[in-house]
Short mmCIF file of C-alpha atoms and ligand atoms in Angstrom, two decimals:
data_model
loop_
_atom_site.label_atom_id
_atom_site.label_comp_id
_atom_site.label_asym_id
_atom_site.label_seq_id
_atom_site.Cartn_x
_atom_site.Cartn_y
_atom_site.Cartn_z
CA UNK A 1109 -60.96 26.20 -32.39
CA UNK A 1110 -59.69 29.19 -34.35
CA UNK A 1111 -60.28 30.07 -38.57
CA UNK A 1112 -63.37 32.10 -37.49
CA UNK A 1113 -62.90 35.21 -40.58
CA UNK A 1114 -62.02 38.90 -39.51
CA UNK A 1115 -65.33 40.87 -39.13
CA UNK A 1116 -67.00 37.65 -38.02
CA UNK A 1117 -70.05 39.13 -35.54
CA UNK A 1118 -69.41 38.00 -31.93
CA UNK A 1119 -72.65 38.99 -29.53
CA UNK A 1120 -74.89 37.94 -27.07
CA UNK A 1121 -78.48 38.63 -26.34
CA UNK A 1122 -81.42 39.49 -24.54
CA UNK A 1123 -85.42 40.79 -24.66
CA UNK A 1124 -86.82 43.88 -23.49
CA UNK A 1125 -89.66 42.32 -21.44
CA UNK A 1126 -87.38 39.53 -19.89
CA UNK A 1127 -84.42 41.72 -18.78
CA UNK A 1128 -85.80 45.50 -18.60
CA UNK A 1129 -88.29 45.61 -15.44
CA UNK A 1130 -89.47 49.67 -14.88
CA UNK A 1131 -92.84 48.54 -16.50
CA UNK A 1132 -94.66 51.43 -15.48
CA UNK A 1133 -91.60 54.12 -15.96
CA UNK A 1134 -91.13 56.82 -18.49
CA UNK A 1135 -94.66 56.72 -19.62
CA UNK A 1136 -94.28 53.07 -20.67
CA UNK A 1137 -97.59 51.44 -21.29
CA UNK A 1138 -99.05 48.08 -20.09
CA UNK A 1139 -98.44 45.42 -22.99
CA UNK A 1140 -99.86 41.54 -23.09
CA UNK A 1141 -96.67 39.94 -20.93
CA UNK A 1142 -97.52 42.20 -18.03
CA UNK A 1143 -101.40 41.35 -18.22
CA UNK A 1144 -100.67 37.42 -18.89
CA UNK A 1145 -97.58 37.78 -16.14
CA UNK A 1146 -100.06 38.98 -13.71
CA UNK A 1147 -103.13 36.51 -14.55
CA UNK A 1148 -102.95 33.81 -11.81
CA UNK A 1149 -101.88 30.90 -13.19
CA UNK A 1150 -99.98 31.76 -16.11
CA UNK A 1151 -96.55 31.75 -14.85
CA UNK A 1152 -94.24 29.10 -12.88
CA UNK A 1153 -94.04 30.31 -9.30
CA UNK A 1154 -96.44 33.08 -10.20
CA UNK A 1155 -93.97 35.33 -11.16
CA UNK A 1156 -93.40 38.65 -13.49
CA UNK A 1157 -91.22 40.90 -15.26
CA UNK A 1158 -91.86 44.00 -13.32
CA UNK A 1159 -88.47 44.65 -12.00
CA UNK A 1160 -86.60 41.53 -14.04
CA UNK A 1161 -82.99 42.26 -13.93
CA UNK A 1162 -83.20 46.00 -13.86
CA UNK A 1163 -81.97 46.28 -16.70
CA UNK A 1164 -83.60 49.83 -17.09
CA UNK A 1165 -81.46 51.12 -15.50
CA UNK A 1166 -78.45 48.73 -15.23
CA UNK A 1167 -78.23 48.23 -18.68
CA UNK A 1168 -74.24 50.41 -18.27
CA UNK A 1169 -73.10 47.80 -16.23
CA UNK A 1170 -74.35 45.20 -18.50
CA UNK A 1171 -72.94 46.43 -21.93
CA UNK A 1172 -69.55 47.29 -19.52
CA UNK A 1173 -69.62 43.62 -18.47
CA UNK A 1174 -70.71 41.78 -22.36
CA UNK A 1175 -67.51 43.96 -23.90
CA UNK A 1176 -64.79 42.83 -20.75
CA UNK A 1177 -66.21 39.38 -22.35
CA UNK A 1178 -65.02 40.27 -25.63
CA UNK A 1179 -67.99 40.76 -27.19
CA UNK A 1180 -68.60 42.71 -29.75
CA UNK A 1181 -72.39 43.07 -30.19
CA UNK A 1182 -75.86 43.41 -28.31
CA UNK A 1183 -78.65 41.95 -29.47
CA UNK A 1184 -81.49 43.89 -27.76
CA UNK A 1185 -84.84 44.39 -28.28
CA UNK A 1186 -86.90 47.68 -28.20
CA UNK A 1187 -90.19 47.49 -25.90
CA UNK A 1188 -93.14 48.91 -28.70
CA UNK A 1189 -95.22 50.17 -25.02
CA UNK A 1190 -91.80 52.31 -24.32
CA UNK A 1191 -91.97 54.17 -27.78
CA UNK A 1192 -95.73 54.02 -28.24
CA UNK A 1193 -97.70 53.49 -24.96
CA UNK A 1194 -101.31 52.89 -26.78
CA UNK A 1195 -99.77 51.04 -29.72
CA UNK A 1196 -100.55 53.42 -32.09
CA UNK A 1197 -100.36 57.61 -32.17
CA UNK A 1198 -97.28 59.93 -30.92
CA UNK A 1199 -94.36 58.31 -29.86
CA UNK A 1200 -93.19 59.08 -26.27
CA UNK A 1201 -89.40 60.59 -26.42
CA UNK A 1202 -88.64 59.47 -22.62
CA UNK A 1203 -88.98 55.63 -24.29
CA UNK A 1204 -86.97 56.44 -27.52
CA UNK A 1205 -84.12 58.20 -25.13
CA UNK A 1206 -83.89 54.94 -23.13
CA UNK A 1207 -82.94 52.95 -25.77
CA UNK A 1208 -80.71 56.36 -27.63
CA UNK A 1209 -78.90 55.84 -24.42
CA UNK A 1210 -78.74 52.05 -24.32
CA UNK A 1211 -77.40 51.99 -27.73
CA UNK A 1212 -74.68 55.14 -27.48
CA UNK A 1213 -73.60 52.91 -24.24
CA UNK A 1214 -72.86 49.89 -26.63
CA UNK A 1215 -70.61 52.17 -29.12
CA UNK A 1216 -69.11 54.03 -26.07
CA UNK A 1217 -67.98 50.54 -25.22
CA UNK A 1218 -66.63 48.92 -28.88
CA UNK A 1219 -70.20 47.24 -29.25
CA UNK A 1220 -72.12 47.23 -32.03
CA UNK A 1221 -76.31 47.46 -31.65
CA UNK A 1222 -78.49 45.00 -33.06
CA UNK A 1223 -82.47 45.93 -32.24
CA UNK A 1224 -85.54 44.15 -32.54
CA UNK A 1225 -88.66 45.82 -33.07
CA UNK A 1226 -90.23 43.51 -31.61
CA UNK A 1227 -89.62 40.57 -29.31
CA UNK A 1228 -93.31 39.47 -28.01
CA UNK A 1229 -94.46 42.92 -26.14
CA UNK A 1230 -97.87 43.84 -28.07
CA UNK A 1231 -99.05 46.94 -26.44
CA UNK A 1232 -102.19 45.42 -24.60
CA UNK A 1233 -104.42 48.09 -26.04
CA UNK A 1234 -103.66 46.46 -29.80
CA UNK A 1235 -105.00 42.77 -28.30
CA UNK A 1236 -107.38 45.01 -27.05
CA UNK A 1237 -108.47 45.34 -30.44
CA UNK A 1238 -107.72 42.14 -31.60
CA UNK A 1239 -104.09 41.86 -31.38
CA UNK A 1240 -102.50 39.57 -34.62
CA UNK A 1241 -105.50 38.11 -35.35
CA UNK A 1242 -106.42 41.51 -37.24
CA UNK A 1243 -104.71 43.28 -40.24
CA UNK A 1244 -104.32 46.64 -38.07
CA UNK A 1245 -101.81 45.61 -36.02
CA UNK A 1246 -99.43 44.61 -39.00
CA UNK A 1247 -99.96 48.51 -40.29
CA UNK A 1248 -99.90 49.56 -36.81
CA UNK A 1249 -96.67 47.77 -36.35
CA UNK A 1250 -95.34 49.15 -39.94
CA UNK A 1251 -96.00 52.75 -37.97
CA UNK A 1252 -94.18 52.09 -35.03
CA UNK A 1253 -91.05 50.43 -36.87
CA UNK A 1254 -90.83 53.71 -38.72
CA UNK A 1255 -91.16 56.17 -35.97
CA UNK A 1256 -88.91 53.79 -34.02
CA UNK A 1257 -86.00 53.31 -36.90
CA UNK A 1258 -85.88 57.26 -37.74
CA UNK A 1259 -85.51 58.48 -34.60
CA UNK A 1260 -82.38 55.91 -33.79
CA UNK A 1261 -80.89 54.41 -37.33
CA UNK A 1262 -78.20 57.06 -36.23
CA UNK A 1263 -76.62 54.95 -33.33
CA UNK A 1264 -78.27 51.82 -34.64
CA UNK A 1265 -77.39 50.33 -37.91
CA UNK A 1266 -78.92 46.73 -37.10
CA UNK A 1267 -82.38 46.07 -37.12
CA UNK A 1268 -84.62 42.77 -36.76
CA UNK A 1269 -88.30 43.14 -37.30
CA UNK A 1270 -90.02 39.82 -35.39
CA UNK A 1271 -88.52 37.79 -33.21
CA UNK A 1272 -90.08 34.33 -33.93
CA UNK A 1273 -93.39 35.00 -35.38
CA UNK A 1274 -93.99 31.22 -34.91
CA UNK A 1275 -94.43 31.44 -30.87
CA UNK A 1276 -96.09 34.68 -31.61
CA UNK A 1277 -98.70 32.86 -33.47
CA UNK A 1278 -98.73 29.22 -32.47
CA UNK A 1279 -97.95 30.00 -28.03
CA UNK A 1280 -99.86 33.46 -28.16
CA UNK A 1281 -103.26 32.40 -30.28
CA UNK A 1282 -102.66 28.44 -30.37
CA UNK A 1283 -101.70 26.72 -27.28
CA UNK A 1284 -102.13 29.51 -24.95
CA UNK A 1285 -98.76 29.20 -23.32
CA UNK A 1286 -97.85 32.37 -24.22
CA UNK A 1287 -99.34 36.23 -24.37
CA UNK A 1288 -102.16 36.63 -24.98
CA UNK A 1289 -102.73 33.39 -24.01
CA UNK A 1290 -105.51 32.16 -26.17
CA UNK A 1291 -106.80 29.37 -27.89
CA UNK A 1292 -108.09 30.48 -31.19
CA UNK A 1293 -107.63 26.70 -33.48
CA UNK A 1294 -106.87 27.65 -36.95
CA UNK A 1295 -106.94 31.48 -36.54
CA UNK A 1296 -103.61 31.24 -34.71
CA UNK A 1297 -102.76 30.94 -38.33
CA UNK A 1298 -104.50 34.51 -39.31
CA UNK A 1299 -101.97 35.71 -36.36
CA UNK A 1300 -98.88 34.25 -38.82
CA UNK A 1301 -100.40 36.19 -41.54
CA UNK A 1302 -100.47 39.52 -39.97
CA UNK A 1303 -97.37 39.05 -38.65
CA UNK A 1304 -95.17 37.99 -41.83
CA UNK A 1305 -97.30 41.00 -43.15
CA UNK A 1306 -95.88 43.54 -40.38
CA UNK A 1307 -92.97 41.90 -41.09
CA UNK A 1308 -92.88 43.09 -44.61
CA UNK A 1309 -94.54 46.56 -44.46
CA UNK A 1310 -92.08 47.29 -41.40
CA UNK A 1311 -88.88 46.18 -43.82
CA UNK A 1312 -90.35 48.28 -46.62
CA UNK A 1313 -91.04 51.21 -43.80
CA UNK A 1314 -87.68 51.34 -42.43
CA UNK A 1315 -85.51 50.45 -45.40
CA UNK A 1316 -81.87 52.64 -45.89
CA UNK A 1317 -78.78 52.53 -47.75
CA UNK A 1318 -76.99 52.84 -44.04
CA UNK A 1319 -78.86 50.22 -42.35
CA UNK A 1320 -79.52 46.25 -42.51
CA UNK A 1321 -82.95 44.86 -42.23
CA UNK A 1322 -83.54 41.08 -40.85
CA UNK A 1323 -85.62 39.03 -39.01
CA UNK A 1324 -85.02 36.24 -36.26
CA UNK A 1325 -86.88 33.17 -37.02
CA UNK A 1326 -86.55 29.91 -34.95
CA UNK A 1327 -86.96 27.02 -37.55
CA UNK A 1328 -85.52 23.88 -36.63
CA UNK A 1329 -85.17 20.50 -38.08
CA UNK A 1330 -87.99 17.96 -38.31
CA UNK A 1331 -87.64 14.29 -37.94
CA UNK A 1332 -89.98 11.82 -38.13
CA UNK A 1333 -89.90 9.43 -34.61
CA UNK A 1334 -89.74 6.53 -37.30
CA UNK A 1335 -90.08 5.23 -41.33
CA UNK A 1336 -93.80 4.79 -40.93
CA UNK A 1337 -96.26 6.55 -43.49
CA UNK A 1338 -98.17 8.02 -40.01
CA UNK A 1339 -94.88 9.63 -38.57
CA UNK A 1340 -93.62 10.90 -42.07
CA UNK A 1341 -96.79 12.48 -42.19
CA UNK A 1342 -96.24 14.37 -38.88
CA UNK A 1343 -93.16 14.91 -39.37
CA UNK A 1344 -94.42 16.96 -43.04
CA UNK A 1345 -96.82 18.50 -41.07
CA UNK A 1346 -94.47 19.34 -38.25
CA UNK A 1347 -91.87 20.66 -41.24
CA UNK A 1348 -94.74 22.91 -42.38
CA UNK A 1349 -96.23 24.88 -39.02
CA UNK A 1350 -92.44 25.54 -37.63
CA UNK A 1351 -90.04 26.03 -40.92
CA UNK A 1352 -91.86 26.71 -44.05
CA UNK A 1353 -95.15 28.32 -43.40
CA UNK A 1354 -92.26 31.48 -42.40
CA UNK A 1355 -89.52 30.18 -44.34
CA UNK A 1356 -91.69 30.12 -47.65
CA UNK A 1357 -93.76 33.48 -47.99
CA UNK A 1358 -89.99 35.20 -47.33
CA UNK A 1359 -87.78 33.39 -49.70
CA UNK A 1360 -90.44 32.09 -52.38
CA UNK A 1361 -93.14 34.17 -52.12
CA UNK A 1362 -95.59 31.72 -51.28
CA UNK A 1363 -97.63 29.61 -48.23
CA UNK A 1364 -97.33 25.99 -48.30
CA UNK A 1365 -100.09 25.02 -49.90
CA UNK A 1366 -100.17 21.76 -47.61
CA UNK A 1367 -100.30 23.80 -44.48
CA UNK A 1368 -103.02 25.66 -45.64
CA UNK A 1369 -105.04 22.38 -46.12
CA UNK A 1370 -104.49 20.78 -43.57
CA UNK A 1371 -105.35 23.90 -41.28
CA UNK A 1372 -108.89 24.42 -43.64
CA UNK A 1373 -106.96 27.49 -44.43
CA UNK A 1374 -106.81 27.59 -48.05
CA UNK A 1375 -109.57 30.04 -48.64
CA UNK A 1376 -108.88 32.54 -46.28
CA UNK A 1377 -105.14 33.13 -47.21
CA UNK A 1378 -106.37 33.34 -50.65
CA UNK A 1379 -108.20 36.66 -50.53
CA UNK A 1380 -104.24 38.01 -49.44
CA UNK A 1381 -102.38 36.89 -51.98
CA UNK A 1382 -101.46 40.58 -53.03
CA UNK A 1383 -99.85 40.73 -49.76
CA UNK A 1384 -97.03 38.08 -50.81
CA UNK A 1385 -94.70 40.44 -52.85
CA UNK A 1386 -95.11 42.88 -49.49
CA UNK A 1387 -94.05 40.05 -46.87
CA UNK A 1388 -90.94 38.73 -49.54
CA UNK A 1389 -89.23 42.00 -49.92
CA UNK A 1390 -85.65 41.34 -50.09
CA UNK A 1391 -84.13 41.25 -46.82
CA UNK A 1392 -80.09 41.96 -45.62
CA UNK A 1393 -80.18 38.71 -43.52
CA UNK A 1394 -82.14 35.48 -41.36
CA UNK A 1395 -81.57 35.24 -38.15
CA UNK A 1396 -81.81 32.00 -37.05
CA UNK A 1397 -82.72 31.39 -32.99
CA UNK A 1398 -81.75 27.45 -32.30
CA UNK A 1399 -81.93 25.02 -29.49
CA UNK A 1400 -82.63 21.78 -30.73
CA UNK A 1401 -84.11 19.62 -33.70
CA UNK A 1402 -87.64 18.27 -33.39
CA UNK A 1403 -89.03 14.54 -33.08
CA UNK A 1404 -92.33 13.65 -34.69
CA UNK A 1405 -94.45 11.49 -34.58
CA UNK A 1406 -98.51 10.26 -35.51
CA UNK A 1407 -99.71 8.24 -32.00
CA UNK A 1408 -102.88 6.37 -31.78
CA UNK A 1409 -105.41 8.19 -29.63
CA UNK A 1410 -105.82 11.65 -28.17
CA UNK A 1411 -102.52 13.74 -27.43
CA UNK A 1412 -101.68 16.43 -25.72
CA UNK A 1413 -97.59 17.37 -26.66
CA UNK A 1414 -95.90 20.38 -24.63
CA UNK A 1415 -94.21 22.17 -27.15
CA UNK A 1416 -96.75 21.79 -29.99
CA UNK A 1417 -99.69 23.91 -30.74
CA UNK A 1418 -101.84 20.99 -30.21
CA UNK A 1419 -105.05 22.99 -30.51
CA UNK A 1420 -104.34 23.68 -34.09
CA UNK A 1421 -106.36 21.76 -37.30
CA UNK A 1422 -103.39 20.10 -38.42
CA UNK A 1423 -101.09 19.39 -35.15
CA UNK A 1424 -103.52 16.96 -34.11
CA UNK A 1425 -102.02 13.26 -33.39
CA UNK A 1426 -98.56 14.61 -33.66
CA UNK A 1427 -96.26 14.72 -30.64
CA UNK A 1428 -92.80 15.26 -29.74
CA UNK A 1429 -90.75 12.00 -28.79
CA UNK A 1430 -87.79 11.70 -26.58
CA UNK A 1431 -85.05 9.74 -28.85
CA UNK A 1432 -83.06 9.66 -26.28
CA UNK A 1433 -80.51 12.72 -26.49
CA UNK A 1434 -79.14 14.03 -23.25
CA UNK A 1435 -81.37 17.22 -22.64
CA UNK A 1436 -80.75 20.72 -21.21
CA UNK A 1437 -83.25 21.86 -18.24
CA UNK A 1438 -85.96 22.80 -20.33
CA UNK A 1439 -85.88 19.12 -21.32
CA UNK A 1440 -84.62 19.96 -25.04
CA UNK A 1441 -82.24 17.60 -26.64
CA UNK A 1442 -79.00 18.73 -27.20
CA UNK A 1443 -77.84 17.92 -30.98
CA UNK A 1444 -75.16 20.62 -32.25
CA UNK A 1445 -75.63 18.87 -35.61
CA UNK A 1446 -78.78 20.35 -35.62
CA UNK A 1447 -77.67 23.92 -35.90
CA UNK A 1448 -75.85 23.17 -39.23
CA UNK A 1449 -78.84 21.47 -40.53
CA UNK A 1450 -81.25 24.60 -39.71
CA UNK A 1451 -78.83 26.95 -41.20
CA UNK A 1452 -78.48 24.84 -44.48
CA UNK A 1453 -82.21 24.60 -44.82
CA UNK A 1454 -82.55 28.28 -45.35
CA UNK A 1455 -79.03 28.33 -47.41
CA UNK A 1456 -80.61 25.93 -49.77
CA UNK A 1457 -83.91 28.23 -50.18
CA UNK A 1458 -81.79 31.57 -50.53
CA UNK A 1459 -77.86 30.37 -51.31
CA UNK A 1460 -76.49 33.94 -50.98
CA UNK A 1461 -78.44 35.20 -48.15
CA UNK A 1462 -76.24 36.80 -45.08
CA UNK A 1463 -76.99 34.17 -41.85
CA UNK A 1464 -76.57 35.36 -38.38
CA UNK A 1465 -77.46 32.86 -35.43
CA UNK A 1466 -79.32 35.28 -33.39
CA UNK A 1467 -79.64 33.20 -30.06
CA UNK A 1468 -78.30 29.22 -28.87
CA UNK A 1469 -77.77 28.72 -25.30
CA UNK A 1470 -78.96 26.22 -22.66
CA UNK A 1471 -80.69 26.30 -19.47
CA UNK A 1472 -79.02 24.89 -15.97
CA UNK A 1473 -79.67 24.74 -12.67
CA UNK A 1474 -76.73 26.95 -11.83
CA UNK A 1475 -75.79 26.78 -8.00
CA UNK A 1476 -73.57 29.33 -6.61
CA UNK A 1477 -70.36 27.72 -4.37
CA UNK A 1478 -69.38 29.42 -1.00
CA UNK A 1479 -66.47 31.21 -2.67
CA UNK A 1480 -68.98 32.73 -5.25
CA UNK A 1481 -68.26 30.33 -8.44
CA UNK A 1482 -70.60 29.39 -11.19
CA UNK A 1483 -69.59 25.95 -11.83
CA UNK A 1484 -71.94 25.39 -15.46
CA UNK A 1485 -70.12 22.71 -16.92
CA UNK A 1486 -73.04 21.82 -18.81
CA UNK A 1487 -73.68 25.40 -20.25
CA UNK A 1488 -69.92 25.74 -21.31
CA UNK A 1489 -69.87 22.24 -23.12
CA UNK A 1490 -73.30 22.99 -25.11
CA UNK A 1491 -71.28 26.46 -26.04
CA UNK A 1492 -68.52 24.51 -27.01
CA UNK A 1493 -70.18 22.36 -29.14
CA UNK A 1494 -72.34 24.70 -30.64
CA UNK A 1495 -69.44 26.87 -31.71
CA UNK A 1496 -67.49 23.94 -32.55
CA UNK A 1497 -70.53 23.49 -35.36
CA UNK A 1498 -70.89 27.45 -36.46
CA UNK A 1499 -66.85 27.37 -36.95
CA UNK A 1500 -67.52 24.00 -39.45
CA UNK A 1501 -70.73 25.96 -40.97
CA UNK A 1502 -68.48 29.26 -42.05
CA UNK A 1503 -65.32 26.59 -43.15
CA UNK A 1504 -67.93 25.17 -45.27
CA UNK A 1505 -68.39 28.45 -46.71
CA UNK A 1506 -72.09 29.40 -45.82
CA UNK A 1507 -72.34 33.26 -45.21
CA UNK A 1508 -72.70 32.78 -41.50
CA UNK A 1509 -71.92 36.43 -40.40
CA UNK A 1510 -72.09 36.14 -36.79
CA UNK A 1511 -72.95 34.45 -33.65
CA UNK A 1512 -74.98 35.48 -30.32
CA UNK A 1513 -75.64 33.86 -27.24
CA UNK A 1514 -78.41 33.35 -25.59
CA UNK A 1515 -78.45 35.03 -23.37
CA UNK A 1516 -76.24 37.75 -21.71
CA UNK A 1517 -78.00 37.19 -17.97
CA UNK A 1518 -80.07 35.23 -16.22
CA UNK A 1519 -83.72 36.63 -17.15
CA UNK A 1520 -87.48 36.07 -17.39
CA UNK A 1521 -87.76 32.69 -19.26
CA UNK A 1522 -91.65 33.62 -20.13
CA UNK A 1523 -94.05 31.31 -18.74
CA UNK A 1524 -91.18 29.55 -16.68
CA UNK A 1525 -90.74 32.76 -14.75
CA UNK A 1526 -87.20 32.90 -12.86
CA UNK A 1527 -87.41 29.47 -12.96
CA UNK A 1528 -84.65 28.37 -16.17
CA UNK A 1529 -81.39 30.21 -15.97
CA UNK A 1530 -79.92 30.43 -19.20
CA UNK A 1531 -77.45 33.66 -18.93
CA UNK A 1532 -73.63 33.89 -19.36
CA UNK A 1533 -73.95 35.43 -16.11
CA UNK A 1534 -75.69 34.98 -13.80
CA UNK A 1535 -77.93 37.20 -11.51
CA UNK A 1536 -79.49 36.97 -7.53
CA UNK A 1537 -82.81 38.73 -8.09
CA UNK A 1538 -82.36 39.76 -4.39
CA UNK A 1539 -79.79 41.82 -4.81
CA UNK A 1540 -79.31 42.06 -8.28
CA UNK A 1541 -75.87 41.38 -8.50
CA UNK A 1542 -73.90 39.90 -11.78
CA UNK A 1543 -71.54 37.62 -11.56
CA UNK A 1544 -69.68 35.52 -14.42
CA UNK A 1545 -70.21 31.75 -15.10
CA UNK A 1546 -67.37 29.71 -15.51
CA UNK A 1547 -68.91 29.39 -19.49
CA UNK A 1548 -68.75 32.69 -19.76
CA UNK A 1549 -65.21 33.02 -18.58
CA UNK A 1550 -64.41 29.92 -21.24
CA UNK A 1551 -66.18 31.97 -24.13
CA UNK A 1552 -64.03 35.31 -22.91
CA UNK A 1553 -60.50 33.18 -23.31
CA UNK A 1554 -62.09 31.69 -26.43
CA UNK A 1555 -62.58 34.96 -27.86
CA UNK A 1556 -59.00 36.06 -26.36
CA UNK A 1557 -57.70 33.43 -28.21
C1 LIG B 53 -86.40 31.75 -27.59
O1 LIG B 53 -87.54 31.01 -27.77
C2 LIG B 53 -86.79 33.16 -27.30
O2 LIG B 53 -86.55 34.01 -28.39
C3 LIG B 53 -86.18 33.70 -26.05
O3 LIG B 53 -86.87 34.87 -25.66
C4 LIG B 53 -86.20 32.64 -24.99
O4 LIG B 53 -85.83 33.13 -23.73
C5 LIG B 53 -85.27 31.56 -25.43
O5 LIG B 53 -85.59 31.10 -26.70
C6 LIG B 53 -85.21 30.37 -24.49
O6 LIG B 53 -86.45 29.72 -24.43
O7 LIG B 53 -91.39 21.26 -29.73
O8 LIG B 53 -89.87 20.18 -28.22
O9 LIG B 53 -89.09 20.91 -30.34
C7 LIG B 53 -87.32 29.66 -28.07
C8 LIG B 53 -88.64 28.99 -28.23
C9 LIG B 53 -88.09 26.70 -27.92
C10 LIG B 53 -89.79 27.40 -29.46
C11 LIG B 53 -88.16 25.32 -28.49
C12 LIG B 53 -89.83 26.03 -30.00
C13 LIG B 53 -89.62 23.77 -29.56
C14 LIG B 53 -89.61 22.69 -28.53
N1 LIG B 53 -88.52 27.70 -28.86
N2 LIG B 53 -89.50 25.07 -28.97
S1 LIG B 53 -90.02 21.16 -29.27
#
């Protein structure tokens, strides 16, 4: 597997609240994952991301060992409580140093930063006042982008704004799964509003000759479960919630008017339409997070699909089918196929537009042998693969730019707590030692090679 062009990205990834810990250090403030972490109930085996991998203050070690991989780039994400504690007013320095010195660290070591504003922490004093489903947090988060991008567009010349506004929206205000964890129906799709909004005033905010300004989406192919006018149907509706009710106000300037319908949405969206040219500024690049396709389709009766924002107007009777795939832990099908698909989707909307895949990786129960091994067979074949199809995607000649894993380490897999292990390496949260997976040992010859 070689022909991969000169300057081609090579990175791997991780989140502020799911690697960092040192929640209540530096002046950070409290933001929705620690108050959702710590409501009973909320998280698999009850756990949080107080201490996490200690990052904070391991994060030398951790750019040290993603370089002696090969690597190239880090794909972080800045914590909005670290910079501005309340959400909004002066921006605490001790939170902007942290991540001044996390990103001199990288170029210290050959790697290049890639930041995202903002990767699901909502300082809790926002939701406090309404979190996405109100405009303010958009201009709030337009503030904080700008404070946050002049104080480091020095060291870092990479910036995402969201990272996938769709769980922000559809987990955080739909289903509940995620922070904030409520159930709000069709407002969940106010929350996509706001956010493609922030989106946009953050880009405009925080544009610069010397820097690149992207976002990380995670759309994904739809199928329907079979030829039937009911699963088509689902499957369109499917389409429209995940892919193009993001895909659409970016690239075309517009909602899907379908979505809108179906959600009884129509109306409200239409007293924002001035905010479309805002939320389609031009961007440098999409990043696109993927795992696997999607499976639709319309059953009789009352459902109730994991994965699926099944609260929503417009999800109802629609459900994710096994088609039989072998899956990773997290019980997601593995197609690599997939990833070429997803990539060509947003190719076909914007034919010139720089790609990146911002995250693919795979979950595994990962044993450690007696001689200290990492035996993930499984993770190293679905990396394989995977890379197999981004190689065939730039031969093709889509402007793929670059490739990161999810993720560096082991790390707080949200509502599945320690539970799903999807790192390169991989970390004992007793003692928090690193040690490399045979994958990621594959992926350092690879890049050798
Ligand atoms: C990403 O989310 C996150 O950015 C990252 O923080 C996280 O750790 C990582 O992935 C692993 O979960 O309806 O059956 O098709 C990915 C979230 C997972 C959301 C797949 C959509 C669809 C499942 N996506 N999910 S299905």
């Amino acid at each position: 597997m070689t022909n991969f062009p000169d300057g081609f990205v090579w990175g791997a990834a991780t989140a502020s609240y799911q690697v960092e810990g040192a929640v209540s250090e530096d002046g950070r403030g409290p933001s929705i994952w620690d108050t959702f972490a710590h409501t009973p109930g909320r998280i698999a085996d009850g756990e949080n991301g107080d201490v996490a991998d200690d990052h904070y203050h391991r994060y030398a070690e951790d750019i040290r060992l993603l370089a002696d991989l090969g690597l190239k780039a880090y794909r972080f994400s800045i914590a909005w409580p670290r910079v501005i504690p309340m959400g909004s007013g002066a921006a605490n320095p001790a939170g902007l140093d942290f991540y001044r010195r996390l990103a001199e660290t990288c170029l210290e070591n050959g790697v290049t930063p890639y930041a995202t504003l903002y990767h699901w922490d909502l300082p809790q004093s926002l939701e406090d006042a309404g979190g996405w489903l109100v405009r303010d947090t958009a201009e709030r988060f337009r503030d904080y982008a700008a404070i946050t991008h002049a104080a480091l567009s020095d060291v870092v010349k990479h910036w995402m704004t969201l990272n996938e506004p769709w769980c922000s929206a559809f987990l955080g205000y739909g289903n509940g799964e995620h922070a904030p964890g409520r159930t709000e129906g069709a407002d969940a799709l106010k929350a996509v509003h706001h956010l493609m909004l922030g989106h946009g005033l953050a880009l405009q905010a925080i544009r610069s000759p010397e820097t690149t300004v992207g976002i990380a989406l995670n759309p994904a192919p739809v199928h329907a479960a079979s030829d039937s006018e009911a699963d088509r149907d689902a499957a369109r509706r499917a389409d429209g919630l995940r892919n193009r009710m993001f895909l659409d106000p970016l690239l075309l300037g517009k909602y899907p008017a379908d979505v809108l319908e179906d959600t009884g949405m129509t109306e409200w969206f239409a007293q924002y339409e001035a905010d479309l040219p805002v939320i389609s500024s031009p961007l440098d690049f999409i990043g696109v997070n993927y795992y696997c396709p999607q499976t639709v389709a319309a059953p009789d009766g009352p459902i109730s699909a994991p994965g699926t924002p099944s609260t929503l107007p417009g999800s109802e009777n629609l459900v994710t089918v096994d088609t039989g795939l072998d899956k990773t832990q997290m019980g997601w099908p593995i197609e690599p196929g997939g990833l070429r698909d997803t990539l060509k989707m947003i190719n076909d909307l914007a034919p010139t537009l720089p790609l990146y895949v911002t995250e693919n990786g795979s979950a595994y129960p990962d044993e450690v042998t007696a001689d200290g091994r990492i035996e993930d067979t499984e993770r190293q074949q679905y990396l394989e693969q995977h890379l197999e199809v981004t190689r065939q995607v730039v031969e093709e000649g889509l402007p793929l730019k670059g490739y990161f894993a999810w993720s560096l380490i082991d790390n707080f897999e949200w509502s599945w707590g320690f539970s799903r292990r999807f790192g390169l390496i991989h970390v004992d949260y007793s003692t928090q030692e690193r040690k490399l997976k045979n994958s990621a040992l594959w992926l350092r010859d690879f890049l050798e090679a």
